[in-house]
XYZ file of N, CA and C in Angstrom:
306
model
N -56.146 32.001 -76.096
C -55.489 30.440 -75.988
C -55.437 30.181 -76.813
N -55.077 28.817 -76.423
C -55.467 27.902 -78.121
C -56.233 26.828 -77.574
N -57.647 25.964 -79.079
C -58.154 24.916 -78.765
C -57.307 23.705 -77.762
N -58.210 23.245 -77.393
C -57.621 21.473 -77.431
C -57.151 21.275 -79.395
N -57.700 20.852 -79.777
C -56.907 20.493 -81.095
C -55.400 21.406 -81.302
N -55.414 22.024 -81.239
C -53.730 23.396 -81.441
C -53.350 22.916 -80.144
N -54.429 22.858 -78.949
C -52.541 22.894 -78.336
C -52.517 21.129 -79.442
N -53.058 19.461 -79.273
C -52.119 19.053 -79.902
C -51.442 18.757 -81.525
N -52.266 19.780 -81.091
C -51.591 19.884 -83.455
C -49.591 20.479 -82.707
N -50.194 21.808 -81.383
C -48.765 22.364 -81.327
C -47.884 20.602 -80.271
N -48.246 20.266 -79.340
C -47.789 19.209 -78.943
C -47.119 17.931 -80.017
N -47.666 17.410 -81.500
C -47.470 17.148 -82.091
C -45.764 17.411 -83.106
N -46.300 19.328 -83.578
C -45.254 19.480 -84.156
C -43.798 20.007 -83.256
N -44.138 20.662 -82.658
C -43.152 19.936 -81.200
C -42.157 19.175 -80.582
N -42.116 17.637 -81.218
C -41.840 17.041 -80.959
C -41.409 16.485 -82.166
N -41.814 15.677 -83.446
C -41.256 16.555 -84.870
C -40.693 17.079 -85.256
N -40.213 19.050 -85.025
C -39.449 20.047 -85.726
C -38.202 19.665 -86.037
N -38.135 18.325 -84.778
C -36.600 19.007 -84.225
C -35.904 17.911 -84.738
N -36.993 16.479 -85.057
C -36.282 15.290 -85.779
C -35.800 16.061 -87.091
N -36.048 16.956 -87.586
C -35.369 17.837 -89.011
C -34.608 18.560 -88.927
N -34.115 18.653 -87.993
C -33.220 20.177 -87.256
C -31.822 19.045 -87.383
N -30.827 20.191 -87.934
C -29.451 19.479 -87.529
C -28.850 20.615 -86.483
N -27.359 20.362 -86.523
C -26.837 21.072 -85.489
C -25.698 21.836 -85.604
N -25.548 23.217 -85.189
C -24.144 23.409 -85.265
C -23.336 22.548 -84.827
N -22.307 21.910 -85.261
C -21.131 21.218 -84.294
C -20.645 21.782 -83.293
N -19.991 22.749 -84.277
C -19.187 23.421 -83.340
C -19.527 24.361 -82.154
N -20.943 24.857 -82.242
C -21.677 25.049 -81.335
C -22.241 24.591 -79.998
N -22.526 23.370 -80.426
C -22.403 22.195 -80.210
C -21.826 21.924 -78.954
N -20.520 21.613 -79.560
C -19.183 21.504 -78.480
C -18.883 22.061 -77.900
N -19.050 23.083 -78.081
C -18.479 24.824 -77.531
C -19.332 24.038 -76.421
N -20.675 24.056 -76.420
C -21.862 23.637 -75.534
C -21.912 22.705 -74.479
N -21.777 21.966 -74.565
C -21.131 20.704 -74.129
C -19.904 20.880 -73.390
N -18.559 21.144 -73.927
C -17.534 21.568 -72.991
C -17.842 22.580 -72.039
N -18.610 23.329 -72.084
C -19.067 24.434 -70.938
C -19.386 23.922 -70.084
N -20.665 22.923 -70.381
C -21.569 22.116 -69.033
C -20.421 20.696 -68.591
N -20.120 20.638 -69.340
C -18.852 19.047 -68.457
C -18.220 20.550 -67.508
N -16.961 21.581 -67.645
C -16.017 22.817 -67.500
C -17.067 23.461 -65.565
N -18.164 22.613 -65.864
C -18.911 23.397 -64.869
C -19.367 21.968 -64.081
N -18.756 21.070 -64.061
C -18.997 19.643 -63.238
C -20.110 19.349 -63.301
N -20.885 19.654 -64.075
C -22.771 18.485 -64.280
C -22.368 17.743 -65.393
N -23.329 16.770 -64.625
C -23.245 15.392 -65.514
C -23.955 15.688 -66.781
N -23.677 15.185 -67.761
C -24.114 15.027 -69.409
C -25.132 14.853 -69.557
N -25.415 13.223 -68.987
C -26.393 12.883 -69.375
C -27.725 13.522 -69.242
N -27.309 14.266 -68.617
C -29.231 15.040 -68.047
C -29.185 15.741 -69.833
N -28.639 16.112 -70.797
C -28.836 17.179 -71.861
C -29.382 16.555 -73.346
N -29.435 14.306 -72.935
C -29.622 13.589 -73.843
C -29.207 13.256 -75.144
N -27.831 12.627 -74.208
C -26.731 12.597 -75.524
C -26.605 11.118 -74.131
N -26.956 10.817 -75.452
C -26.113 9.157 -74.804
C -24.647 9.331 -74.767
N -24.816 8.015 -74.305
C -23.121 8.194 -74.126
C -21.988 7.853 -74.942
N -22.282 7.126 -76.333
C -21.675 7.083 -77.346
C -21.586 8.071 -78.222
N -22.687 8.903 -78.736
C -23.599 10.436 -78.742
C -22.078 10.953 -78.336
N -21.355 11.584 -76.888
C -21.238 12.150 -76.507
C -19.838 11.750 -76.661
N -19.251 10.458 -76.179
C -17.681 9.810 -76.856
C -17.593 10.332 -77.716
N -18.809 10.433 -78.793
C -17.919 10.868 -80.340
C -17.864 12.570 -80.047
N -18.612 13.334 -79.845
C -18.321 14.135 -79.783
C -17.983 14.988 -78.846
N -17.487 14.308 -77.765
C -16.018 14.822 -77.512
C -14.751 14.406 -77.985
N -14.910 14.103 -79.479
C -13.585 13.826 -80.169
C -13.217 15.444 -81.076
N -14.305 15.553 -81.187
C -14.311 16.824 -81.595
C -14.255 18.351 -80.914
N -13.813 18.098 -80.161
C -13.590 19.445 -78.514
C -12.227 20.631 -79.009
N -12.448 21.540 -78.940
C -11.151 21.504 -79.634
C -11.005 23.044 -78.324
N -11.945 22.626 -76.986
C -11.976 24.041 -76.515
C -12.517 25.206 -76.835
N -12.275 26.539 -75.661
C -13.238 27.483 -76.696
C -12.552 28.065 -77.382
N -13.452 29.134 -78.112
C -12.589 29.836 -79.509
C -11.702 30.469 -79.566
N -10.438 31.210 -79.918
C -9.595 31.952 -79.905
C -10.682 33.509 -79.882
N -11.189 34.326 -79.659
C -11.341 35.758 -80.136
C -10.073 36.850 -80.733
N -10.893 37.326 -81.490
C -9.676 38.150 -82.040
C -10.646 39.830 -82.179
N -11.144 40.190 -81.374
C -12.224 41.184 -82.049
C -10.959 42.433 -81.734
N -10.906 43.421 -82.195
C -10.732 44.606 -82.364
C -11.289 45.723 -82.435
N -12.375 45.939 -81.657
C -14.042 47.273 -81.890
C -14.825 46.920 -80.832
N -15.367 48.119 -80.859
C -16.944 48.090 -80.173
C -16.809 48.591 -78.287
N -17.340 48.257 -77.486
C -17.283 49.268 -76.904
C -16.518 48.355 -76.160
N -16.862 47.197 -75.455
C -16.329 45.983 -74.564
C -15.106 45.986 -74.958
N -14.865 45.935 -76.306
C -13.016 45.571 -75.943
C -12.423 46.833 -76.129
N -12.434 47.749 -75.909
C -12.107 48.683 -76.138
C -11.870 49.454 -74.357
N -13.387 49.222 -73.539
C -13.394 48.775 -72.241
C -12.513 47.768 -71.680
N -11.960 46.902 -72.266
C -11.329 45.867 -71.688
C -9.782 46.482 -71.837
N -9.796 47.042 -72.997
C -8.159 48.079 -73.298
C -8.518 48.931 -72.431
N -8.413 49.470 -71.546
C -8.507 51.108 -71.073
C -8.821 50.174 -69.343
N -10.075 49.633 -68.767
C -10.026 49.537 -67.557
C -9.020 47.922 -67.501
N -9.477 46.618 -68.396
C -8.453 45.616 -67.857
C -10.591 43.969 -68.243
N -10.424 43.180 -68.388
C -10.516 42.269 -68.429
C -11.730 42.041 -67.539
N -13.158 41.753 -67.447
C -14.278 41.876 -66.992
C -14.144 40.999 -65.909
N -13.611 39.485 -66.181
C -13.275 38.353 -65.507
C -12.112 38.670 -64.720
N -11.836 39.747 -64.484
C -10.967 40.265 -63.306
C -11.514 40.558 -62.610
N -12.712 40.734 -62.432
C -13.030 42.351 -61.748
C -13.323 43.872 -61.912
N -12.319 43.906 -63.097
C -12.703 45.190 -63.771
C -14.350 46.273 -64.209
N -14.584 45.101 -64.226
C -16.046 45.688 -63.701
C -17.452 45.906 -62.804
N -16.260 45.818 -61.225
C -17.165 45.954 -60.239
C -16.045 46.741 -59.572
N -14.780 46.604 -59.811
C -12.766 46.970 -59.356
C -12.559 47.548 -60.955
N -12.794 49.340 -61.100
C -11.453 49.360 -61.579
C -9.893 49.213 -61.543
N -9.084 48.732 -62.133
C -7.694 48.327 -62.051
C -7.644 47.681 -61.591
N -8.637 47.085 -60.805
C -8.265 45.973 -59.766
C -7.853 44.534 -60.483
N -7.052 43.914 -60.462
C -6.359 42.664 -60.585
C -6.868 41.873 -60.710
N -6.890 41.373 -59.987
C -7.931 40.283 -59.767
C -9.453 40.255 -58.115
N -10.318 39.309 -58.406
C -11.039 39.338 -57.053
C -10.597 38.011 -56.504
N -11.392 38.192 -55.802
C -10.402 36.929 -54.335
C -11.897 36.634 -53.859
N -12.883 36.617 -54.328
C -14.348 36.188 -53.725
C -15.345 36.679 -54.991
N -16.440 36.232 -54.280
C -17.585 35.720 -55.663
C -18.335 36.425 -54.596
N -19.029 36.995 -55.335
C -20.434 37.937 -55.448
C -21.935 36.602 -55.575
N -22.784 36.860 -54.798
C -24.147 36.920 -54.831
C -25.269 37.424 -54.843
N -26.117 37.207 -55.932
C -27.630 38.113 -55.514
C -28.074 37.202 -54.788
N -29.156 37.343 -53.655
C -30.085 37.057 -52.361
C -31.230 38.199 -52.539
């Protein structure tokens, strides 16, 4: 474990280091949009309403993909996209119910 002095130094660094960081605006916009699309209140992210309003201007929706290789791409071409249930039911057109792990 850490000594009390090391713990305090870590706490200070943990609060100071993010002040020097920069956001990847595209990834941040994608993450915030995903949170909003899930129906969650963006207030829990710690961004002010003004910051969120400014960042919403840059939201362009999900990034388009152009994958042409790899195991998942090949699987999707042969069996179907995973979001339509192709993983649990190969050849399925769409899932009509949800699964939940208990």
